[in-house]
């Protein structure tokens, strides 16, 4: 099956810092999503971005489908940005929309 | 976007018992999915539930252990049967209106088995 690799596995930031999270995938995809899982376990949709660039406030994401990677940018980080960030992809060869998740990046933002 | 609710939000159960988790979507969705997240791990797909047909299970998951129902386009249940402490996880359901659309997740059910 498709491999989804996220880096770095852990990230510690001081409040106000910027960071970039990366997601590499091994096969063609129809769909790529970024999620934030908060400390209570809730999975929050950040971006639906099979290709191109999107921005939402302090967060932005870029997916280069031809090169099989996506980047999530966090600017001016806040303590509420702490949690685990997951990248998940839907393979073109799957007709049902199943998502394959990466292992996640654990982000801790310190005051 | 779809709004998904799950019940219960958490439970503590004794080994050997079963728990049924309910997932309700506020709009009709074609496919619903059930995922498991073991402590400190990522999400793993258990099965895909299509209305009116038997669920399709991923490798390592079987119907006897995780029976699923999908009686209509807005509701599904997952039962965790004959539980052991290894079943302690967060169970999440998701859905989308089309196989290529954005998926939305319920808040999860946090299960602890003693």
PDB file of C-alpha atoms in Angstrom:
ATOM      1  CA  UNK A   1       0.000   0.000   0.000  1.00  0.00           C
ATOM      2  CA  UNK A   2       0.881   3.663  -0.065  1.00  0.00           C
ATOM      3  CA  UNK A   3       3.510   4.934   2.376  1.00  0.00           C
ATOM      4  CA  UNK A   4       2.944   8.258   4.131  1.00  0.00           C
ATOM      5  CA  UNK A   5       5.913   9.714   5.981  1.00  0.00           C
ATOM      6  CA  UNK A   6       5.788  12.799   8.153  1.00  0.00           C
ATOM      7  CA  UNK A   7       8.700  14.800   9.457  1.00  0.00           C
ATOM      8  CA  UNK A   8       9.841  15.796  11.941  1.00  0.00           C
ATOM      9  CA  UNK A   9       8.251  13.350  14.403  1.00  0.00           C
ATOM     10  CA  UNK A  10       8.513  15.902  17.224  1.00  0.00           C
ATOM     11  CA  UNK A  11       8.807  19.669  17.295  1.00  0.00           C
ATOM     12  CA  UNK A  12       9.234  22.048  20.221  1.00  0.00           C
ATOM     13  CA  UNK A  13       8.615  25.716  19.462  1.00  0.00           C
ATOM     14  CA  UNK A  14       8.719  28.892  21.431  1.00  0.00           C
ATOM     15  CA  UNK A  15       5.585  30.989  21.119  1.00  0.00           C
ATOM     16  CA  UNK A  16       5.854  33.288  18.105  1.00  0.00           C
ATOM     17  CA  UNK A  17       8.155  31.012  16.109  1.00  0.00           C
ATOM     18  CA  UNK A  18       7.460  29.709  12.597  1.00  0.00           C
ATOM     19  CA  UNK A  19       7.729  26.087  11.501  1.00  0.00           C
ATOM     20  CA  UNK A  20       7.281  23.760   8.541  1.00  0.00           C
ATOM     21  CA  UNK A  21       5.917  20.227   8.691  1.00  0.00           C
ATOM     22  CA  UNK A  22       6.427  17.849   5.793  1.00  0.00           C
ATOM     23  CA  UNK A  23       4.422  14.929   4.397  1.00  0.00           C
ATOM     24  CA  UNK A  24       5.877  12.615   1.727  1.00  0.00           C
ATOM     25  CA  UNK A  25       3.774   9.979   0.005  1.00  0.00           C
ATOM     26  CA  UNK A  26       4.826   7.120  -2.213  1.00  0.00           C
ATOM     27  CA  UNK A  27       2.053   6.970  -4.834  1.00  0.00           C
ATOM     28  CA  UNK A  28      -0.431   9.129  -6.736  1.00  0.00           C
ATOM     29  CA  UNK A  29      -3.241  10.552  -4.618  1.00  0.00           C
ATOM     30  CA  UNK A  30      -6.687  12.061  -5.225  1.00  0.00           C
ATOM     31  CA  UNK A  31      -6.991  13.701  -1.873  1.00  0.00           C
ATOM     32  CA  UNK A  32      -4.645  14.978   0.806  1.00  0.00           C
ATOM     33  CA  UNK A  33      -5.812  16.357   4.112  1.00  0.00           C
ATOM     34  CA  UNK A  34      -4.056  17.931   7.092  1.00  0.00           C
ATOM     35  CA  UNK A  35      -5.551  17.489  10.543  1.00  0.00           C
ATOM     36  CA  UNK A  36      -4.775  18.805  14.000  1.00  0.00           C
ATOM     37  CA  UNK A  37      -5.540  16.511  16.911  1.00  0.00           C
ATOM     38  CA  UNK A  38      -5.883  18.560  20.059  1.00  0.00           C
ATOM     39  CA  UNK A  39      -4.961  17.266  23.516  1.00  0.00           C
ATOM     40  CA  UNK A  40      -8.569  16.095  24.019  1.00  0.00           C
ATOM     41  CA  UNK A  41      -8.354  13.812  20.989  1.00  0.00           C
ATOM     42  CA  UNK A  42     -10.569  15.825  18.672  1.00  0.00           C
ATOM     43  CA  UNK A  43      -9.434  15.619  15.032  1.00  0.00           C
ATOM     44  CA  UNK A  44      -9.832  19.031  13.405  1.00  0.00           C
ATOM     45  CA  UNK A  45      -9.765  19.529   9.647  1.00  0.00           C
ATOM     46  CA  UNK A  46      -7.119  22.043   8.626  1.00  0.00           C
ATOM     47  CA  UNK A  47      -6.806  21.694   4.868  1.00  0.00           C
ATOM     48  CA  UNK A  48      -8.194  19.633   2.019  1.00  0.00           C
ATOM     49  CA  UNK A  49      -5.395  20.148  -0.490  1.00  0.00           C
ATOM     50  CA  UNK A  50      -4.788  17.552  -3.225  1.00  0.00           C
ATOM     51  CA  UNK A  51      -2.692  20.169  -5.044  1.00  0.00           C
ATOM     52  CA  UNK A  52      -1.752  23.847  -4.910  1.00  0.00           C
ATOM     53  CA  UNK A  53      -1.544  26.257  -1.989  1.00  0.00           C
ATOM     54  CA  UNK A  54      -4.128  27.310   0.561  1.00  0.00           C
ATOM     55  CA  UNK A  55      -4.024  29.675   3.509  1.00  0.00           C
ATOM     56  CA  UNK A  56      -6.183  29.895   6.607  1.00  0.00           C
ATOM     57  CA  UNK A  57      -5.074  32.518   9.094  1.00  0.00           C
ATOM     58  CA  UNK A  58      -1.644  31.681  10.458  1.00  0.00           C
ATOM     59  CA  UNK A  59      -1.645  28.313   8.732  1.00  0.00           C
ATOM     60  CA  UNK A  60      -0.939  27.571   5.116  1.00  0.00           C
ATOM     61  CA  UNK A  61      -0.325  24.416   3.116  1.00  0.00           C
ATOM     62  CA  UNK A  62       1.207  23.516  -0.206  1.00  0.00           C
ATOM     63  CA  UNK A  63       0.922  20.209  -2.048  1.00  0.00           C
ATOM     64  CA  UNK A  64       3.121  19.362  -5.037  1.00  0.00           C
ATOM     65  CA  UNK A  65       1.365  16.237  -6.278  1.00  0.00           C
ATOM     66  CA  UNK A  66       3.836  15.555  -9.090  1.00  0.00           C
ATOM     67  CA  UNK A  67       6.667  15.384  -6.558  1.00  0.00           C
ATOM     68  CA  UNK A  68       4.551  13.596  -3.939  1.00  0.00           C
ATOM     69  CA  UNK A  69       4.884  15.885  -0.964  1.00  0.00           C
ATOM     70  CA  UNK A  70       2.941  18.421   1.035  1.00  0.00           C
ATOM     71  CA  UNK A  71       4.051  21.105   3.479  1.00  0.00           C
ATOM     72  CA  UNK A  72       2.170  22.668   6.372  1.00  0.00           C
ATOM     73  CA  UNK A  73       3.383  26.056   7.565  1.00  0.00           C
ATOM     74  CA  UNK A  74       2.645  27.401  11.013  1.00  0.00           C
ATOM     75  CA  UNK A  75       3.486  31.070  11.493  1.00  0.00           C
ATOM     76  CA  UNK A  76       3.605  33.025  14.753  1.00  0.00           C
ATOM     77  CA  UNK A  77       2.866  29.861  16.715  1.00  0.00           C
ATOM     78  CA  UNK A  78       0.637  29.981  19.795  1.00  0.00           C
ATOM     79  CA  UNK A  79       0.289  27.568  22.693  1.00  0.00           C
ATOM     80  CA  UNK A  80      -3.082  26.506  21.279  1.00  0.00           C
ATOM     81  CA  UNK A  81      -1.215  25.130  18.252  1.00  0.00           C
ATOM     82  CA  UNK A  82       0.129  22.317  20.446  1.00  0.00           C
ATOM     83  CA  UNK A  83      -1.015  18.824  19.555  1.00  0.00           C
ATOM     84  CA  UNK A  84      -0.420  16.249  16.853  1.00  0.00           C
ATOM     85  CA  UNK A  85      -0.579  17.156  13.180  1.00  0.00           C
ATOM     86  CA  UNK A  86      -1.554  14.367  10.784  1.00  0.00           C
ATOM     87  CA  UNK A  87      -1.305  14.166   7.045  1.00  0.00           C
ATOM     88  CA  UNK A  88      -3.673  11.683   5.366  1.00  0.00           C
ATOM     89  CA  UNK A  89      -3.976  10.682   1.725  1.00  0.00           C
ATOM     90  CA  UNK A  90      -6.480   8.929  -0.516  1.00  0.00           C
ATOM     91  CA  UNK A  91      -4.934   6.792  -3.242  1.00  0.00           C
ATOM     92  CA  UNK A  92      -6.088   7.159  -6.837  1.00  0.00           C
ATOM     93  CA  UNK A  93      -6.401   3.374  -7.042  1.00  0.00           C
ATOM     94  CA  UNK A  94      -8.968   3.280  -4.232  1.00  0.00           C
ATOM     95  CA  UNK A  95     -12.560   4.050  -5.206  1.00  0.00           C
ATOM     96  CA  UNK A  96     -13.989   4.285  -1.719  1.00  0.00           C
ATOM     97  CA  UNK A  97     -12.154   7.245  -0.243  1.00  0.00           C
ATOM     98  CA  UNK A  98     -10.163   5.416   2.411  1.00  0.00           C
ATOM     99  CA  UNK A  99      -7.554   7.631   4.050  1.00  0.00           C
ATOM    100  CA  UNK A 100      -4.039   6.435   4.876  1.00  0.00           C
ATOM    101  CA  UNK A 101      -2.563   8.416   7.756  1.00  0.00           C
ATOM    102  CA  UNK A 102       1.032   9.317   8.449  1.00  0.00           C
ATOM    103  CA  UNK A 103       2.516   8.795  11.903  1.00  0.00           C
ATOM    104  CA  UNK A 104       2.021  12.441  12.800  1.00  0.00           C
ATOM    105  CA  UNK A 105       4.168  15.307  14.079  1.00  0.00           C
ATOM    106  CA  UNK A 106       3.884  16.059  17.799  1.00  0.00           C
ATOM    107  CA  UNK A 107       4.098  19.838  18.269  1.00  0.00           C
ATOM    108  CA  UNK A 108       4.640  21.518  21.623  1.00  0.00           C
ATOM    109  CA  UNK A 109       4.512  25.318  21.765  1.00  0.00           C
ATOM    110  CA  UNK A 110       5.974  26.778  24.942  1.00  0.00           C
ATOM    111  CA  UNK A 111       5.085  30.217  26.327  1.00  0.00           C
TER     112      UNK A 111
ATOM    113  CA  UNK B   1     -19.075  20.113   5.612  1.00  0.00           C
ATOM    114  CA  UNK B   2     -20.549  17.275   7.635  1.00  0.00           C
ATOM    115  CA  UNK B   3     -21.010  17.399  11.399  1.00  0.00           C
ATOM    116  CA  UNK B   4     -20.500  14.008  13.016  1.00  0.00           C
ATOM    117  CA  UNK B   5     -21.393  12.989  16.549  1.00  0.00           C
ATOM    118  CA  UNK B   6     -20.484   9.829  18.433  1.00  0.00           C
ATOM    119  CA  UNK B   7     -21.873   8.128  21.522  1.00  0.00           C
ATOM    120  CA  UNK B   8     -20.568   7.365  24.039  1.00  0.00           C
ATOM    121  CA  UNK B   9     -17.711   9.853  24.254  1.00  0.00           C
ATOM    122  CA  UNK B  10     -15.852   7.576  26.638  1.00  0.00           C
ATOM    123  CA  UNK B  11     -16.372   4.352  28.539  1.00  0.00           C
ATOM    124  CA  UNK B  12     -14.594   2.022  30.906  1.00  0.00           C
ATOM    125  CA  UNK B  13     -15.455  -1.625  30.352  1.00  0.00           C
ATOM    126  CA  UNK B  14     -14.603  -4.997  31.805  1.00  0.00           C
ATOM    127  CA  UNK B  15     -12.764  -7.567  29.723  1.00  0.00           C
ATOM    128  CA  UNK B  16     -15.011 -10.065  27.968  1.00  0.00           C
ATOM    129  CA  UNK B  17     -17.854  -7.598  27.489  1.00  0.00           C
ATOM    130  CA  UNK B  18     -18.939  -5.758  24.323  1.00  0.00           C
ATOM    131  CA  UNK B  19     -19.533  -2.078  23.577  1.00  0.00           C
ATOM    132  CA  UNK B  20     -21.504  -0.551  20.717  1.00  0.00           C
ATOM    133  CA  UNK B  21     -20.457   2.879  19.477  1.00  0.00           C
ATOM    134  CA  UNK B  22     -22.917   5.018  17.540  1.00  0.00           C
ATOM    135  CA  UNK B  23     -22.020   7.495  14.809  1.00  0.00           C
ATOM    136  CA  UNK B  24     -24.535  10.034  13.514  1.00  0.00           C
ATOM    137  CA  UNK B  25     -23.986  12.410  10.577  1.00  0.00           C
ATOM    138  CA  UNK B  26     -26.064  15.547  10.057  1.00  0.00           C
ATOM    139  CA  UNK B  27     -26.287  14.966   6.284  1.00  0.00           C
ATOM    140  CA  UNK B  28     -26.355  11.977   3.977  1.00  0.00           C
ATOM    141  CA  UNK B  29     -22.951  10.509   3.206  1.00  0.00           C
ATOM    142  CA  UNK B  30     -22.080   7.773   0.781  1.00  0.00           C
ATOM    143  CA  UNK B  31     -19.316   6.121   2.731  1.00  0.00           C
ATOM    144  CA  UNK B  32     -18.633   5.929   6.436  1.00  0.00           C
ATOM    145  CA  UNK B  33     -15.365   4.745   7.894  1.00  0.00           C
ATOM    146  CA  UNK B  34     -14.290   3.456  11.292  1.00  0.00           C
ATOM    147  CA  UNK B  35     -10.755   4.050  12.567  1.00  0.00           C
ATOM    148  CA  UNK B  36      -8.871   2.967  15.664  1.00  0.00           C
ATOM    149  CA  UNK B  37      -6.187   5.027  17.353  1.00  0.00           C
ATOM    150  CA  UNK B  38      -4.161   3.129  19.910  1.00  0.00           C
ATOM    151  CA  UNK B  39      -2.379   5.140  22.627  1.00  0.00           C
ATOM    152  CA  UNK B  40       0.384   7.288  21.153  1.00  0.00           C
ATOM    153  CA  UNK B  41      -0.239   5.974  17.647  1.00  0.00           C
ATOM    154  CA  UNK B  42      -1.734   7.183  14.392  1.00  0.00           C
ATOM    155  CA  UNK B  43      -5.149   6.277  13.023  1.00  0.00           C
ATOM    156  CA  UNK B  44      -5.690   2.864  11.442  1.00  0.00           C
ATOM    157  CA  UNK B  45      -8.707   2.072   9.284  1.00  0.00           C
ATOM    158  CA  UNK B  46     -10.852  -0.766  10.633  1.00  0.00           C
ATOM    159  CA  UNK B  47     -13.519  -0.963   7.939  1.00  0.00           C
ATOM    160  CA  UNK B  48     -15.547   0.872   5.314  1.00  0.00           C
ATOM    161  CA  UNK B  49     -19.334   0.894   5.726  1.00  0.00           C
ATOM    162  CA  UNK B  50     -21.555   1.342   2.699  1.00  0.00           C
ATOM    163  CA  UNK B  51     -25.313   1.541   3.200  1.00  0.00           C
ATOM    164  CA  UNK B  52     -27.164  -1.654   2.428  1.00  0.00           C
ATOM    165  CA  UNK B  53     -24.143  -3.896   2.145  1.00  0.00           C
ATOM    166  CA  UNK B  54     -21.780  -5.667   4.488  1.00  0.00           C
ATOM    167  CA  UNK B  55     -18.827  -3.653   5.707  1.00  0.00           C
ATOM    168  CA  UNK B  56     -15.411  -4.196   4.125  1.00  0.00           C
ATOM    169  CA  UNK B  57     -12.670  -4.880   6.662  1.00  0.00           C
ATOM    170  CA  UNK B  58      -8.990  -4.054   6.456  1.00  0.00           C
ATOM    171  CA  UNK B  59      -6.298  -6.625   6.992  1.00  0.00           C
ATOM    172  CA  UNK B  60      -6.064  -7.554  10.657  1.00  0.00           C
ATOM    173  CA  UNK B  61      -9.697  -6.711  11.486  1.00  0.00           C
ATOM    174  CA  UNK B  62     -12.551  -9.243  11.375  1.00  0.00           C
ATOM    175  CA  UNK B  63     -16.325  -9.002  11.472  1.00  0.00           C
ATOM    176  CA  UNK B  64     -16.684 -11.254  14.521  1.00  0.00           C
ATOM    177  CA  UNK B  65     -14.587  -8.857  16.585  1.00  0.00           C
ATOM    178  CA  UNK B  66     -15.826  -5.571  15.093  1.00  0.00           C
ATOM    179  CA  UNK B  67     -19.354  -6.026  13.682  1.00  0.00           C
ATOM    180  CA  UNK B  68     -20.611  -2.907  11.905  1.00  0.00           C
ATOM    181  CA  UNK B  69     -24.089  -1.830  10.900  1.00  0.00           C
ATOM    182  CA  UNK B  70     -25.035   0.855   8.375  1.00  0.00           C
ATOM    183  CA  UNK B  71     -28.855   0.970   8.259  1.00  0.00           C
ATOM    184  CA  UNK B  72     -29.122   4.317   6.424  1.00  0.00           C
ATOM    185  CA  UNK B  73     -27.085   7.154   4.910  1.00  0.00           C
ATOM    186  CA  UNK B  74     -26.637   9.088   8.186  1.00  0.00           C
ATOM    187  CA  UNK B  75     -25.973   6.425  10.826  1.00  0.00           C
ATOM    188  CA  UNK B  76     -23.583   3.601  11.628  1.00  0.00           C
ATOM    189  CA  UNK B  77     -22.575   1.534  14.624  1.00  0.00           C
ATOM    190  CA  UNK B  78     -19.366  -0.289  15.515  1.00  0.00           C
ATOM    191  CA  UNK B  79     -19.346  -2.988  18.170  1.00  0.00           C
ATOM    192  CA  UNK B  80     -16.144  -3.979  19.919  1.00  0.00           C
ATOM    193  CA  UNK B  81     -16.771  -7.577  21.007  1.00  0.00           C
ATOM    194  CA  UNK B  82     -15.251  -9.735  23.725  1.00  0.00           C
ATOM    195  CA  UNK B  83     -12.995  -6.890  24.767  1.00  0.00           C
ATOM    196  CA  UNK B  84      -9.481  -7.223  26.154  1.00  0.00           C
ATOM    197  CA  UNK B  85      -7.156  -4.497  27.493  1.00  0.00           C
ATOM    198  CA  UNK B  86      -5.494  -4.397  24.048  1.00  0.00           C
ATOM    199  CA  UNK B  87      -8.737  -2.908  22.688  1.00  0.00           C
ATOM    200  CA  UNK B  88      -8.208   0.223  24.770  1.00  0.00           C
ATOM    201  CA  UNK B  89      -8.100   2.922  22.111  1.00  0.00           C
ATOM    202  CA  UNK B  90      -9.907   5.889  20.654  1.00  0.00           C
ATOM    203  CA  UNK B  91     -12.435   4.816  18.028  1.00  0.00           C
ATOM    204  CA  UNK B  92     -13.358   7.412  15.414  1.00  0.00           C
ATOM    205  CA  UNK B  93     -15.893   7.429  12.627  1.00  0.00           C
ATOM    206  CA  UNK B  94     -15.772   9.572   9.527  1.00  0.00           C
ATOM    207  CA  UNK B  95     -17.792  10.192   6.419  1.00  0.00           C
ATOM    208  CA  UNK B  96     -17.830  12.019   3.119  1.00  0.00           C
ATOM    209  CA  UNK B  97     -20.414  12.702   0.459  1.00  0.00           C
ATOM    210  CA  UNK B  98     -18.240  11.398  -2.354  1.00  0.00           C
ATOM    211  CA  UNK B  99     -15.143   9.258  -2.418  1.00  0.00           C
ATOM    212  CA  UNK B 100     -13.033  12.218  -3.511  1.00  0.00           C
ATOM    213  CA  UNK B 101     -14.416  14.758  -1.093  1.00  0.00           C
ATOM    214  CA  UNK B 102     -13.050  16.034   2.184  1.00  0.00           C
ATOM    215  CA  UNK B 103     -13.574  13.657   5.089  1.00  0.00           C
ATOM    216  CA  UNK B 104     -14.840  14.819   8.436  1.00  0.00           C
ATOM    217  CA  UNK B 105     -14.410  13.005  11.719  1.00  0.00           C
ATOM    218  CA  UNK B 106     -16.475  12.514  14.812  1.00  0.00           C
ATOM    219  CA  UNK B 107     -15.050  13.480  18.206  1.00  0.00           C
ATOM    220  CA  UNK B 108     -14.070   9.894  18.978  1.00  0.00           C
ATOM    221  CA  UNK B 109     -14.960   7.369  21.666  1.00  0.00           C
ATOM    222  CA  UNK B 110     -12.248   6.832  24.248  1.00  0.00           C
ATOM    223  CA  UNK B 111     -12.450   3.204  25.400  1.00  0.00           C
ATOM    224  CA  UNK B 112     -10.601   1.759  28.367  1.00  0.00           C
ATOM    225  CA  UNK B 113     -10.796  -1.976  29.014  1.00  0.00           C
ATOM    226  CA  UNK B 114      -9.837  -3.250  32.453  1.00  0.00           C
TER     227      UNK B 114
END
